[in-house]
Short mmCIF file of C-alpha atoms in Angstrom, two decimals:
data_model
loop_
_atom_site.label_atom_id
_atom_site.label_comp_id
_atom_site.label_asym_id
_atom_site.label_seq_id
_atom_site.Cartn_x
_atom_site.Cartn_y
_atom_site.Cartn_z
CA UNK B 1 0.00 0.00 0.00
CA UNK B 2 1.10 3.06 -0.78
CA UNK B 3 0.03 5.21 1.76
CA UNK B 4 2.40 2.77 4.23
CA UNK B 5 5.46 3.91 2.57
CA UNK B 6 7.27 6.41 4.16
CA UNK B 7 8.58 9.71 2.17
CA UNK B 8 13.27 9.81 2.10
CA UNK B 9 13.15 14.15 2.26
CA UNK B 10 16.33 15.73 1.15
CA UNK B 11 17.34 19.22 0.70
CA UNK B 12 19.47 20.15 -1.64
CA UNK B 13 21.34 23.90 -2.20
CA UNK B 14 21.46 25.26 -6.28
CA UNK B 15 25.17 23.60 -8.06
CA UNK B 16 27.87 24.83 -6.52
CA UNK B 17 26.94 27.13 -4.12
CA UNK B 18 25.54 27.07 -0.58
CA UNK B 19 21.59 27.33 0.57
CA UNK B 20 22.29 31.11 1.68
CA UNK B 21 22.55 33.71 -1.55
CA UNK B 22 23.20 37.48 -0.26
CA UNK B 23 24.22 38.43 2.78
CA UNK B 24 22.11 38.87 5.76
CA UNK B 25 21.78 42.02 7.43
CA UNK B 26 22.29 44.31 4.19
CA UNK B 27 19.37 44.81 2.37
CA UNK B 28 20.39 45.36 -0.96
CA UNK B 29 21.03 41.48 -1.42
CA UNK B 30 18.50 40.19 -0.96
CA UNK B 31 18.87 37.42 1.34
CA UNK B 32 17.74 34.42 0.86
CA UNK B 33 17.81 30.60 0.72
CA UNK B 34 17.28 29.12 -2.61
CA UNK B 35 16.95 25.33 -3.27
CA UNK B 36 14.41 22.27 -3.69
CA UNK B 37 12.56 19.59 -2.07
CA UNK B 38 13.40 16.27 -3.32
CA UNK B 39 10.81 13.54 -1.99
CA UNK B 40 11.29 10.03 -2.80
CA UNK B 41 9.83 6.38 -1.51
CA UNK B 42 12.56 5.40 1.87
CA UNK B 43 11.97 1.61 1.49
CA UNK B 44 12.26 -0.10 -1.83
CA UNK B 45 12.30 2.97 -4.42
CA UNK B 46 9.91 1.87 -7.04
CA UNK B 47 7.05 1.46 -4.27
CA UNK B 48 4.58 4.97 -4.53
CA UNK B 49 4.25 7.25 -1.44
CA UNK B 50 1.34 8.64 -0.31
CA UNK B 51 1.87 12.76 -0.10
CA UNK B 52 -1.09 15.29 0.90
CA UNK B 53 1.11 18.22 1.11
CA UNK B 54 4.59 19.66 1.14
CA UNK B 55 5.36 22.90 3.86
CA UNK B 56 9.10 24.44 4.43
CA UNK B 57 10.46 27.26 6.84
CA UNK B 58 13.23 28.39 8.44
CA UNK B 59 13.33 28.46 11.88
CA UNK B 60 15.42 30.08 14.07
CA UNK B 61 15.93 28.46 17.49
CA UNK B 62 17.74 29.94 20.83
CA UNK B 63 19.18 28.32 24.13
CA UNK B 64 20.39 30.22 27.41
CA UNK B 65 22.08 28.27 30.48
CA UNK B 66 24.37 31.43 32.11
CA UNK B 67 24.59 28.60 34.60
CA UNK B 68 25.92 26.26 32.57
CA UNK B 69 29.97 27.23 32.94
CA UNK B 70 30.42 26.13 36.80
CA UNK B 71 29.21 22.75 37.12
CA UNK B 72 27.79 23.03 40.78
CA UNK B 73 25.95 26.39 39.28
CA UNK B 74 24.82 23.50 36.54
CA UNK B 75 22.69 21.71 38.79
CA UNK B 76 21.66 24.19 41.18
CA UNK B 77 21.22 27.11 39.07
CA UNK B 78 17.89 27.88 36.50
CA UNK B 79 17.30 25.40 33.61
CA UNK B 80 18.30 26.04 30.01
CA UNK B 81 16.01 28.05 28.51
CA UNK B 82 14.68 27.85 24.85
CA UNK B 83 12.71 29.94 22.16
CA UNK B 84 12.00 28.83 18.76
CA UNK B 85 10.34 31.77 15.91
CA UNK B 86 9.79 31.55 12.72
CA UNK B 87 11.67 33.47 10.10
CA UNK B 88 10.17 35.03 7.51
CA UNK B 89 7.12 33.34 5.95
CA UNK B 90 6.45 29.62 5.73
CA UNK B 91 5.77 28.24 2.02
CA UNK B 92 3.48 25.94 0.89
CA UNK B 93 4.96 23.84 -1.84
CA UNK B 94 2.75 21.05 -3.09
CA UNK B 95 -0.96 20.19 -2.07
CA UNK B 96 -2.68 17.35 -3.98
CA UNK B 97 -6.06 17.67 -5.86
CA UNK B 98 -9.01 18.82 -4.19
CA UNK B 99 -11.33 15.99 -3.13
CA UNK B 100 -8.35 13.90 -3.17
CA UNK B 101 -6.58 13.06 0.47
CA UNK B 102 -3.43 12.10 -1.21
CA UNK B 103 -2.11 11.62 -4.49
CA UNK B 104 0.67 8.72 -5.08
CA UNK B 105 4.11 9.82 -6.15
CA UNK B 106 6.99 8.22 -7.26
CA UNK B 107 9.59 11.20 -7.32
CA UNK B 108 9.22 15.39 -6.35
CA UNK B 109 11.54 17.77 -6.61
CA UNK B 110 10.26 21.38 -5.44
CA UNK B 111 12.21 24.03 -5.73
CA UNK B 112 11.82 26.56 -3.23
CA UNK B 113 13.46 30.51 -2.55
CA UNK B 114 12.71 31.77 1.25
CA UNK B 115 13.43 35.45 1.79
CA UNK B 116 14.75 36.36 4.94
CA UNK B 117 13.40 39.44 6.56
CA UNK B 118 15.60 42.26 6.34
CA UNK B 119 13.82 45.14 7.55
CA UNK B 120 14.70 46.22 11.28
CA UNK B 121 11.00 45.74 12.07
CA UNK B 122 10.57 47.21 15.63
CA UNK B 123 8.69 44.94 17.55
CA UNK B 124 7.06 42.89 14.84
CA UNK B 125 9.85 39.71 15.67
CA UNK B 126 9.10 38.23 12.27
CA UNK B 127 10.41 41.63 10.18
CA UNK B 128 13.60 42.33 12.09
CA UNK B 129 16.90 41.09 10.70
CA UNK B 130 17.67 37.49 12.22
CA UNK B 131 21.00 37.84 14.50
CA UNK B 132 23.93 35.46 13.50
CA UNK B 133 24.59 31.76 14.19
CA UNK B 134 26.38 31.40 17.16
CA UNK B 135 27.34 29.04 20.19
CA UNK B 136 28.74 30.69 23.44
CA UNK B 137 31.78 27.92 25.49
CA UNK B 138 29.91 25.78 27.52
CA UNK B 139 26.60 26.16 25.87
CA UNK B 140 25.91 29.19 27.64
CA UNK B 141 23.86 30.96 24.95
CA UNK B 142 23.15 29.57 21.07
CA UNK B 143 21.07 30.44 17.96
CA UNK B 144 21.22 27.96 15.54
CA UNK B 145 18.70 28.00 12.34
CA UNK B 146 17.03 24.93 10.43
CA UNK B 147 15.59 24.41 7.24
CA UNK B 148 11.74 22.33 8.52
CA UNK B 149 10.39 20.42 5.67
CA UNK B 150 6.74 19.12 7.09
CA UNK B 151 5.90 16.50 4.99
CA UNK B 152 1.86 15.01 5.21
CA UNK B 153 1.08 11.83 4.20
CA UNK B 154 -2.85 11.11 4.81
CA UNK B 155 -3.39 11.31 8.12
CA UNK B 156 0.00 11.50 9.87
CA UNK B 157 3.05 14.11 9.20
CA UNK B 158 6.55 14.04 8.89
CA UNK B 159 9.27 16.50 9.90
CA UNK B 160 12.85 16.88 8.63
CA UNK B 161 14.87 19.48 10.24
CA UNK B 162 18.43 20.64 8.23
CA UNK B 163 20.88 22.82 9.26
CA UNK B 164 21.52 26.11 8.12
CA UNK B 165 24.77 28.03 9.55
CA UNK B 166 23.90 32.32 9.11
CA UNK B 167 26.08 34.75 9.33
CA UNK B 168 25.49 38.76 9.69
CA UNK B 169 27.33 41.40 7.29
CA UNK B 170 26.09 44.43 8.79
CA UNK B 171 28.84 45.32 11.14
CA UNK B 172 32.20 44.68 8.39
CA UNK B 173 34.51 46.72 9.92
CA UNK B 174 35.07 48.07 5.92
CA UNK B 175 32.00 50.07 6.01
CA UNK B 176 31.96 54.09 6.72
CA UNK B 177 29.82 54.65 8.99
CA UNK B 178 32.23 52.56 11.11
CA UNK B 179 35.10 54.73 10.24
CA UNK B 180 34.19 57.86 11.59
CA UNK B 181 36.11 59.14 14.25
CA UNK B 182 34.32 58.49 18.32
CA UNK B 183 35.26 61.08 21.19
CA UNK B 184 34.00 60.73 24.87
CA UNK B 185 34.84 62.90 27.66
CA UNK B 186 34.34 61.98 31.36
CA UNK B 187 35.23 63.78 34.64
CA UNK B 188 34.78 62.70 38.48
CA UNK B 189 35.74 65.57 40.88
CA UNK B 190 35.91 68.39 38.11
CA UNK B 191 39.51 68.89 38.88
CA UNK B 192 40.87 66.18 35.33
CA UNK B 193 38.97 66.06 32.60
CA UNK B 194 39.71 62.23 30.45
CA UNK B 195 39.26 62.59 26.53
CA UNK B 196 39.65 59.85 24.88
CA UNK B 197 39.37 59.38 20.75
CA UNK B 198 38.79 55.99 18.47
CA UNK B 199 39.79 56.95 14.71
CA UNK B 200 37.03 53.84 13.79
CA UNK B 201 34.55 51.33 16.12
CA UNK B 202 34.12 48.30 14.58
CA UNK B 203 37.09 45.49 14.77
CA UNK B 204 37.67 42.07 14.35
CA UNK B 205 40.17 39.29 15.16
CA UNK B 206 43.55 40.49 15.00
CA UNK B 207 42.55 44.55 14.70
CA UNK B 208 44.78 46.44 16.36
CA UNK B 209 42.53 49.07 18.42
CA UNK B 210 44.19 52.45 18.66
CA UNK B 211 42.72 54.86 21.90
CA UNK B 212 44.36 58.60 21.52
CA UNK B 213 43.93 59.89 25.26
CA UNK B 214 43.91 62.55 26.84
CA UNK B 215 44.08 64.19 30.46
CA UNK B 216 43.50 68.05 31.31
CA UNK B 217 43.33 69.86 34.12
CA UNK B 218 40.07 71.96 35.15
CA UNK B 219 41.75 75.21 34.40
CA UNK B 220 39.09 77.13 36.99
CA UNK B 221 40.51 74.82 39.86
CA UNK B 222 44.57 75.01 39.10
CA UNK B 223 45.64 75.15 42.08
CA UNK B 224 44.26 71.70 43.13
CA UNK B 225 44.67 70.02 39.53
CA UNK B 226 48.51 71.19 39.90
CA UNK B 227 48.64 68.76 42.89
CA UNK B 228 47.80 65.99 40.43
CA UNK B 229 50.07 62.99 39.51
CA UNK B 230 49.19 60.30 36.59
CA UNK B 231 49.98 56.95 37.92
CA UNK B 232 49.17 54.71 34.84
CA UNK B 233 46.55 54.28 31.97
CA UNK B 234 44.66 51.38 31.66
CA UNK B 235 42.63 49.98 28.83
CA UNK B 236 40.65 46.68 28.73
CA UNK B 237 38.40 44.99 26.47
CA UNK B 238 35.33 43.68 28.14
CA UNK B 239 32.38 41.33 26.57
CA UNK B 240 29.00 42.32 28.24
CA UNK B 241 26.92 39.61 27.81
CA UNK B 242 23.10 40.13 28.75
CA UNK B 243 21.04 36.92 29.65
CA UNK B 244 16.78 37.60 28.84
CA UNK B 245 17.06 41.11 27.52
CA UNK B 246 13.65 41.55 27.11
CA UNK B 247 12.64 39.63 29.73
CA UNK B 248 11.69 40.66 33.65
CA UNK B 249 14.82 39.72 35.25
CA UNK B 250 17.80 40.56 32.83
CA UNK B 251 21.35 39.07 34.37
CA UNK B 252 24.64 40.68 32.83
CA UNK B 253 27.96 39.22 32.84
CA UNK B 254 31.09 41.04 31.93
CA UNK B 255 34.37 39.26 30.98
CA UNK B 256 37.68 40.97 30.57
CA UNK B 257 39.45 39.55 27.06
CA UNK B 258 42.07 41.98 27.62
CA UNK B 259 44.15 44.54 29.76
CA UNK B 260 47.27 46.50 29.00
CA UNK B 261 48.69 48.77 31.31
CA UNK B 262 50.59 51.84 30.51
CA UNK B 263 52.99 53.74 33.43
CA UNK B 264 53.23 56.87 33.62
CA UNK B 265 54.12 58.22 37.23
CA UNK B 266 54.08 62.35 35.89
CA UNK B 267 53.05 65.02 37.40
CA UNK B 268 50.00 66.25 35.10
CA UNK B 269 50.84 69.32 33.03
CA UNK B 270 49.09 72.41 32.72
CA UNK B 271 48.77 71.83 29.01
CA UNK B 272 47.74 68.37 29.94
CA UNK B 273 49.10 65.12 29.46
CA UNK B 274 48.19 63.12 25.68
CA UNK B 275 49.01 59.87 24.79
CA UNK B 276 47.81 56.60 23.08
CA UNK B 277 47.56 53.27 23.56
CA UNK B 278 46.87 49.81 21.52
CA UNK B 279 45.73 46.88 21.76
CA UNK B 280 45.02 43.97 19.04
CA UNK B 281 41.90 41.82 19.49
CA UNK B 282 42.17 38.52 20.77
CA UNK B 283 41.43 35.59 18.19
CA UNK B 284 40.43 31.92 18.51
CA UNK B 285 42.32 29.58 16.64
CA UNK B 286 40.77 27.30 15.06
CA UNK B 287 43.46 24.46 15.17
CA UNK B 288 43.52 21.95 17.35
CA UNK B 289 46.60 20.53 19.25
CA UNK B 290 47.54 18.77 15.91
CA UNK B 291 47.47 21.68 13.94
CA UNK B 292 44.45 20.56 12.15
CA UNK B 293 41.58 22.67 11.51
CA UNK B 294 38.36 20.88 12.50
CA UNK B 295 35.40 20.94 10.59
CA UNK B 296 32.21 23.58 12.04
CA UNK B 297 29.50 21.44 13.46
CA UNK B 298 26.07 21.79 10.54
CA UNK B 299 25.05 24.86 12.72
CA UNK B 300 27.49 27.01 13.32
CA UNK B 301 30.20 28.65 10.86
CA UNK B 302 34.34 28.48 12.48
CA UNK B 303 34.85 31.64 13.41
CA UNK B 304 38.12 33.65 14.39
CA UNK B 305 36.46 35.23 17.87
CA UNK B 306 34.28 33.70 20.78
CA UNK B 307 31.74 35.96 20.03
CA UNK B 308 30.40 39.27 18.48
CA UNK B 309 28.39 42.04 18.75
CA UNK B 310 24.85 40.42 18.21
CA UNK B 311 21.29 40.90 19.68
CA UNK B 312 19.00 37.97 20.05
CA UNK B 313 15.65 37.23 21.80
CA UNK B 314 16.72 35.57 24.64
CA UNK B 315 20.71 37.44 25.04
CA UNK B 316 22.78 40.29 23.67
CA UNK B 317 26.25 40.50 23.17
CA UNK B 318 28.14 44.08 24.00
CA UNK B 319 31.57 45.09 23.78
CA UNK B 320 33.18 48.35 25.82
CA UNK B 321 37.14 49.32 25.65
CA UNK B 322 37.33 50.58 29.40
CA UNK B 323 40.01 53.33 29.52
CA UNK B 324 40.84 54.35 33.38
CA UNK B 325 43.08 57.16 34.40
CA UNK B 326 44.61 55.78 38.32
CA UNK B 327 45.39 59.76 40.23
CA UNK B 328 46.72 60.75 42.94
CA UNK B 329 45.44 63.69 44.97
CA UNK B 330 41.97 63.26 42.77
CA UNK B 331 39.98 60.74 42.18
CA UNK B 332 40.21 58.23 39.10
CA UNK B 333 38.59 58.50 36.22
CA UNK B 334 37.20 55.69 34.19
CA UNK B 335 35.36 56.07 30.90
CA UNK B 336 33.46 53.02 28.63
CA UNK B 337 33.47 53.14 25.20
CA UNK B 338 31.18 51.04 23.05
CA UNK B 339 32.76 49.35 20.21
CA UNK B 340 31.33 46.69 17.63
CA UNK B 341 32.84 43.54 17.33
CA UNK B 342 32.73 41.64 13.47
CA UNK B 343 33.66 38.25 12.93
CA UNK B 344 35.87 38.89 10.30
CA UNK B 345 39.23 40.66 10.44
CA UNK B 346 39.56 43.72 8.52
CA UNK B 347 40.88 42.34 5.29
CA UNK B 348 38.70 40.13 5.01
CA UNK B 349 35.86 42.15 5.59
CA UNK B 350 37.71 44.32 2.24
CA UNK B 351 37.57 41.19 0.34
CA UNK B 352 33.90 40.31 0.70
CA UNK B 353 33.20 44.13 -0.29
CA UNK B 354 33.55 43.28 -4.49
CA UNK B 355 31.13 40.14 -3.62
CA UNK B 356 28.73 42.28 -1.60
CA UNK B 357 28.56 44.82 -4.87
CA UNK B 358 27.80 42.14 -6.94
CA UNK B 359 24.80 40.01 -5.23
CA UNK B 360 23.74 43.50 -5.02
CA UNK B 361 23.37 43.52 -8.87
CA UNK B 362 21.98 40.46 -8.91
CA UNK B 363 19.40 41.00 -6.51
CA UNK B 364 18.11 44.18 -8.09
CA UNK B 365 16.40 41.97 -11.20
CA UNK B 366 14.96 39.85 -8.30
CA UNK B 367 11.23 40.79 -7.71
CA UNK B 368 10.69 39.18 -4.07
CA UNK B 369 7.12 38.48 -4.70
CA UNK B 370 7.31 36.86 -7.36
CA UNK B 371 11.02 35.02 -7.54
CA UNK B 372 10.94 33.21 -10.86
CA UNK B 373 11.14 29.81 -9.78
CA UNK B 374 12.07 26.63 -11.86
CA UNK B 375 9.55 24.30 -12.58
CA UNK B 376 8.71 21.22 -10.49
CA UNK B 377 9.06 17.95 -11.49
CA UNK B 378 6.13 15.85 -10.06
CA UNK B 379 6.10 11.82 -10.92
CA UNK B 380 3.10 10.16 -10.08
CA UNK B 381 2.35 6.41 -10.03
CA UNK B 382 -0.41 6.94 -12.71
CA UNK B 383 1.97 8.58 -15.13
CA UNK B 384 2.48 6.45 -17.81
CA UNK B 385 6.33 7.08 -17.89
CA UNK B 386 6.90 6.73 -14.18
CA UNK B 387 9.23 3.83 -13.99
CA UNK B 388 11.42 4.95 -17.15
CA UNK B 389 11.82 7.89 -14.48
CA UNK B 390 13.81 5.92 -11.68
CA UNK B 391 15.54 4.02 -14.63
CA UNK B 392 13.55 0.61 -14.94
CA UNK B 393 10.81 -0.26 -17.01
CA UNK B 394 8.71 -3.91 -17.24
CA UNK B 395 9.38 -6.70 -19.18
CA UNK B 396 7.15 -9.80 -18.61
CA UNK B 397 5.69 -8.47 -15.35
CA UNK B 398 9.38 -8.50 -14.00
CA UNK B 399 10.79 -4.77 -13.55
CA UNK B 400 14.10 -4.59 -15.66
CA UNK B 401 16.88 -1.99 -15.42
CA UNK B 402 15.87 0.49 -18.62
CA UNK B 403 18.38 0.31 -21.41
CA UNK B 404 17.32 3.21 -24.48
#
């Protein structure tokens, strides 16, 4: 019987390219998954399978265990937490005649383009750009996106769930609105005033950050600022990570990737005292002890850094360079300077720019609502041809292997 037959689903990406076309987070793309839907009998593949109707989505799903790095914290501490959304629109690809509750297929290949939103959205979830793919050590936060295929046959369903790693090209460190230069000033007791100036804010692994700084005395109070000796400078890089954002009880956690320390042990001059410091970003190797570089779990792209500057439903990921002035005979001045952390170093983020201009082109003969797709090929068990299809034909009752 056919309708006992159960359906093999496979998704496959266009020739020689991945799922993903464009590049999420920039517009002008069009991003978007392209591919088809290729249904065929599991057991015995000349046997017909029963198919009411074909579905597909992408789904984006999201884990949180802050917990989950101290193993007493692991037990004791709140369980994981999970969120799974939809992205974008779900398609329906095949339904079988009306009046009929299934029709019986030998073969189906459906080809298939889901746009992914790229509009910021506000507060409608499903319009806003979906963050990157990304696992935290220890689990502590993920977001991990799968292609669902929902496959009904009659009266029960079937769903396939594939991978799809997704990365973000809205923060390249490349682009100019990153390249404009930041200033921040900050003062404690009104005696020193710390300036500090970032010629660009967005890095990646292996950037070398460059802070111009500078210290000047409150020219109305002299006669204390005078008093005033610059111990040292220092300047760390700290991850803010925010568990449940949105939620009632947000938890933040703030690591330190990196601190340099710069002595200076001067009186502070009436002029003031300038300076600058650097730092280059700390990057993950992606070797092992062997040297060899492992392949990325289905999920989740290799990248060069731990993590990013991303914003999620359930966590969001922050990055300061904290610049501190250490006095004496005034207080000490710190100052926190948001900065935007891109997977990608900067040259590579200069070599993706040529790519970027050219999906652009491409997209801009796209019309999203109606994508030109190619046709689908549909074999049923009534079509006369429908063996010659899978390569066999019948020769006295006995199917045969077809030779033309």
């Amino acid at each position: 019987m056919a309708d006992k037959v159960s359906a093999s689903v496979r998704v496959s990406g266009p020739p020689n390219s991945s799922f993903l076309v464009g590049y999420p987070g920039i517009s002008a793309t069009l991003p978007r998954i392209e591919g088809k839907v290729e249904i065929r009998p599991e057991q015995g593949y000349t046997a017909p399978v029963a198919i009411s109707l074909v579905r597909i989505c992408l789904q984006r799903r999201e884990t949180i265990h802050p917990a989950a790095e101290n193993v007493a914290k692991r037990h004791l501490g709140t369980p994981r937490r999970d969120a799974t959304d939809l992205v974008g629109k779900e398609l329906l690809l095949y339904r079988c005649a009306t009046g009929r509750e299934t029709e019986s297929v030998m073969a189906m290949d459906l080809p298939f383009v889901l746009f992914i939103p790229f509009g910021r959205g506000g507060e409608e979830t499903n319009r806003r750009i979906p963050p990157a793919s990304l696992q935290l050590p220890s689990r502590t936060a993920e977001t991990y996106y799968e292609l669902v295929v929902t496959v009904q046959q009659g009266q029960w369903a079937k769903k396939v769930a594939f991978p799809v790693p997704l990365q973000r090209y809205d923060t390249l460190s490349t682009f100019g609105m990153y390249n404009r230069p930041e200033t921040k000033v900050a003062t404690v007791d009104s005696i020193v005033t710390l300036g500090i100036s970032l010629p660009r804010w967005s890095y990646g692994p292996t950037d070398p950050i460059t802070v111009y700084i500078k210290l000047a005395p409150n020219l109305d109070w002299m006669a204390k600022a005078r008093k005033v000796t610059i111990n040292k400078l220092t300047l760390a890089i700290e991850e803010e990570i925010t568990y449940n954002p949105e939620g009632d009880e947000p938890t933040k956690k703030v690591n330190r990737l990196h601190k340099q320390v710069q002595t200076v042990n001067t009186k502070l001059p009436e002029a003031g005292y300038v300076t600058n410091m650097g730092v280059v970003f700390p990057h993950k190797d992606p070797r092992d002890s062997n040297g060899i570089v492992r392949r990325a779990p289905p999920a989740f792209p290799n990248y060069a850094v731990t993590s990013f500057t991303t914003s999620s439903t359930l966590y969001k990921i922050e990055f300061f360079l904290s610049i501190k002035a250490h006095l004496t005979s005034a207080r000490d001045i710190t100052l926190r300077q948001p900065i935007v952390i891109c997977p990608m170093d900067h040259q590579a983020c200069k070599e993706e720019m040529d790519a970027i201009e050219q999906a652009a082109k491409d997209a801009s003969s796209i019309d999203p609502h109606n994508p030109m797709l190619p046709a689908r090929h549909i074999v049923l068990a009534s079509d006369p041809n429908a063996l010659a299809t899978l390569g066999l034909c019948m020769v006295g009752g006995q199917k045969k292997p077809l030779i033309e």
